[in-house]
Amino acid sequence: MAEADLDGVIRSVAKKQIKVLVDAAKKRHGRLMGQAAKAKDKDAKARLKDLARHTLELAAAAARRLEITADNAAASYMRSMKRVLEEQAAVKAASEQAAKEKAAKEKAAKAAKAKPAKKARKS
């Protein structure tokens, strides 16, 4: 099932992006907390700590949005593939039915041709 593989690829790419995002946010948080520890005045220290806290919160929100987007894309892909497969199955069933009907008509036509020929010989 190729569609299941692509679904997994979509989700794994999103997981990698989320991991990169969270790692970058943690690095920035650590850098800001380090700057806050070195700050000389109280206001700068509070500002940097607040900035560090908001960095983690916003990164977490972005990670959630990425995950939701990836889930939606993967689910959309699966629905699309399922619909295409159903359409192909319906077309195949219709063509098989048409072939059966055509064969039945040809068989009936051959049988109809064969009967008058036999009557003509008897006369």
XYZ file of C-alpha atoms in Angstrom:
123
model
C 0.000 0.000 0.000
C 1.899 2.966 -1.323
C -0.630 5.413 0.070
C 0.043 4.211 3.616
C 3.763 4.761 3.058
C 3.241 8.330 1.854
C 0.962 8.994 4.802
C 3.788 7.888 7.082
C 6.252 10.079 5.206
C 4.030 13.128 5.687
C 3.806 12.472 9.408
C 7.517 11.685 9.842
C 8.558 14.879 8.034
C 6.308 16.835 10.379
C 7.835 15.092 13.398
C 11.324 16.051 12.212
C 10.252 19.659 11.714
C 8.663 19.752 15.157
C 11.809 18.322 16.717
C 13.989 20.933 14.988
C 11.617 23.698 16.098
C 11.560 22.545 19.723
C 15.350 22.134 19.814
C 15.853 25.656 18.444
C 13.377 27.042 20.963
C 15.177 25.292 23.837
C 18.514 26.696 22.676
C 17.084 30.193 22.461
C 15.430 29.752 25.877
C 18.750 28.696 27.382
C 20.567 31.601 25.763
C 17.964 34.087 27.040
C 18.026 32.606 30.535
C 21.813 32.873 30.493
C 21.561 36.517 29.496
C 18.979 37.042 32.264
C 21.368 35.564 34.807
C 24.102 37.953 33.647
C 21.806 41.002 33.532
C 22.823 43.815 35.842
C 19.450 45.428 36.569
C 16.186 43.906 37.720
C 14.110 45.122 34.748
C 16.436 43.602 32.147
C 16.494 40.326 34.074
C 12.668 40.202 34.235
C 12.368 41.169 30.575
C 14.755 38.433 29.435
C 13.106 35.774 31.622
C 9.711 36.785 30.278
C 11.057 36.633 26.723
C 12.501 33.169 27.390
C 9.174 31.929 28.787
C 7.233 33.318 25.828
C 9.721 31.740 23.433
C 8.900 28.279 24.777
C 5.152 28.943 24.792
C 5.113 30.217 21.220
C 7.331 27.380 20.019
C 4.975 24.859 21.621
C 2.010 26.522 19.903
C 3.830 26.451 16.554
C 4.678 22.778 17.075
C 1.012 21.980 17.758
C 0.002 23.835 14.583
C 2.611 21.903 12.588
C 1.355 18.602 13.982
C -2.267 19.450 13.250
C -1.379 20.580 9.739
C 0.549 17.377 9.070
C -2.306 15.249 10.421
C -4.779 17.121 8.229
C -2.567 16.746 5.160
C -2.038 13.035 5.786
C -5.740 12.443 6.398
C -6.645 14.439 3.291
C -4.210 12.386 1.246
C -5.667 9.134 2.583
C -9.235 10.277 1.819
C -8.222 11.285 -1.698
C -6.489 7.974 -2.357
C -9.461 6.059 -0.970
C -11.814 8.020 -3.234
C -9.622 7.372 -6.293
C -9.455 3.660 -5.506
C -13.228 3.516 -5.095
C -13.718 5.346 -8.411
C -11.339 2.940 -10.153
C -13.178 -0.030 -8.673
C -16.507 1.402 -9.845
C -15.153 1.972 -13.373
C -13.739 -1.559 -13.453
C -17.030 -3.040 -12.262
C -18.951 -1.025 -14.856
C -16.619 -2.123 -17.668
C -16.868 -5.760 -16.556
C -20.660 -5.477 -16.482
C -20.670 -3.904 -19.948
C -18.408 -6.690 -21.235
C -20.745 -9.338 -19.787
C -23.771 -7.662 -21.355
C -21.992 -7.401 -24.709
C -20.998 -11.080 -24.563
C -24.561 -12.049 -23.679
C -25.923 -10.011 -26.620
C -23.386 -11.574 -28.999
C -24.272 -15.045 -27.733
C -27.983 -14.306 -28.189
C -27.337 -12.949 -31.685
C -25.351 -16.072 -32.639
C -28.099 -18.277 -31.240
C -30.736 -16.308 -33.175
C -28.715 -16.634 -36.397
C -28.178 -20.333 -35.867
C -31.890 -21.170 -35.384
C -33.168 -19.732 -38.714
C -30.354 -21.450 -40.573
C -31.434 -24.804 -39.204
C -35.075 -24.172 -40.205
C -34.038 -23.233 -43.716
C -32.222 -26.554 -44.154
C -35.236 -28.593 -43.074
C -37.539 -27.072 -45.668
